[in-house]
């Protein structure tokens, strides 16, 4: 009996200690706050005449690992400023736990808001960060841009920069690749537009309301890497339901019946291939916007050009798996998401045409092809682990051509050309790190342990840190 009581007391103590170190959900809160994710509530109003977006909202932020005495909020619209103002963004207020806070705009492109906290924010604790501001859309081909009456709106909201063992990740916005580096969040967004504007967005449309002149669209998306939308009064909208998932196309040009058929085929074939081989996709909706932007991924949506490039659409959809669900530092480690996404675009063609499809696609991506002779010479010794902006003109060649070429070479030389075995390994990697942020070590460790090829990591690191023609082995 006594021994039983002792076991009970010890068990209770272990349980209580465990409770202290794991996330407990406060069920007294609204359901949307009963989550271990960061929660973003955003209400935006589009002023078409002024080309401005007003944003009012809150981040219900969870501090993960380190105690913090300061915060950086990353807010990219300041990165470009075509206005007469000192900063593109005009901030009305920033409040933390309902107190108005002073802040400093900082960073080389003014995309960081520095806040000195009154009290230490302990790891595991949450705070409410409220804000209200407006900004003017950029005038170039950027991620926050106006093209005639199409408003592309990505990275328009603030997020707390990630603090890790290297300190704050507060890199400037970069146009070569995406510098957005954030953890998974739940997004509740209302978008207020003129009446005749339609919205293509990341989330699921859960409510619409109207006045005589305006529409308000309410969206929700949970476990998302980001939220974005575009809006226009000139969209042609198409939808298709397959396997209980709704696929939408918002196109700035009217599509022929053949092109509607073609694009839905590309989308559904891509989902079928990657869900069955890599892992499941969590939402019952996906949207493709066909507008002025050439190709850009975001959770639940992609922005591609209305000229319709099959491989680009496939590539942007694959980012649902490698970018959205498995995240990484895009500024420091663009190799991880972009090279894998480009390599594994081969799966789409493999499913259609077997090894001919696989090698055909990768032949187009072959960095060692003689058409790249000049780049091959120019890139000798270059690292693929540079910050995105430091690559200069060789970025696309090194990441989108040499990256996938490296994986193809590895499969041929080290896995005896067993393509499906490598897809299986990438599926293990995906399922192990779903909804997390990975490092290059994480990726290479999975490939090495799953393949059983002991020199995997050493070989990849040799190739990645110093560009060479792939014939060298450790
Ligand atoms: Zn990409």
Tab-separated table of C-alpha atoms and ligand atoms in Angstrom, residues 297 315-316 319 338 341 400, ligand 1:
chain	number	residue	atom	x	y	z
A	297	UNK	CA	4.743	30.211	-53.645
A	315	UNK	CA	7.411	23.867	-58.977
A	316	UNK	CA	5.293	26.395	-57.087
A	319	UNK	CA	6.583	24.394	-52.342
A	338	UNK	CA	14.784	25.615	-53.810
A	341	UNK	CA	11.839	21.598	-55.025
A	400	UNK	CA	18.096	25.931	-59.627
B	1	LIG	ZN1	10.922	27.931	-55.822
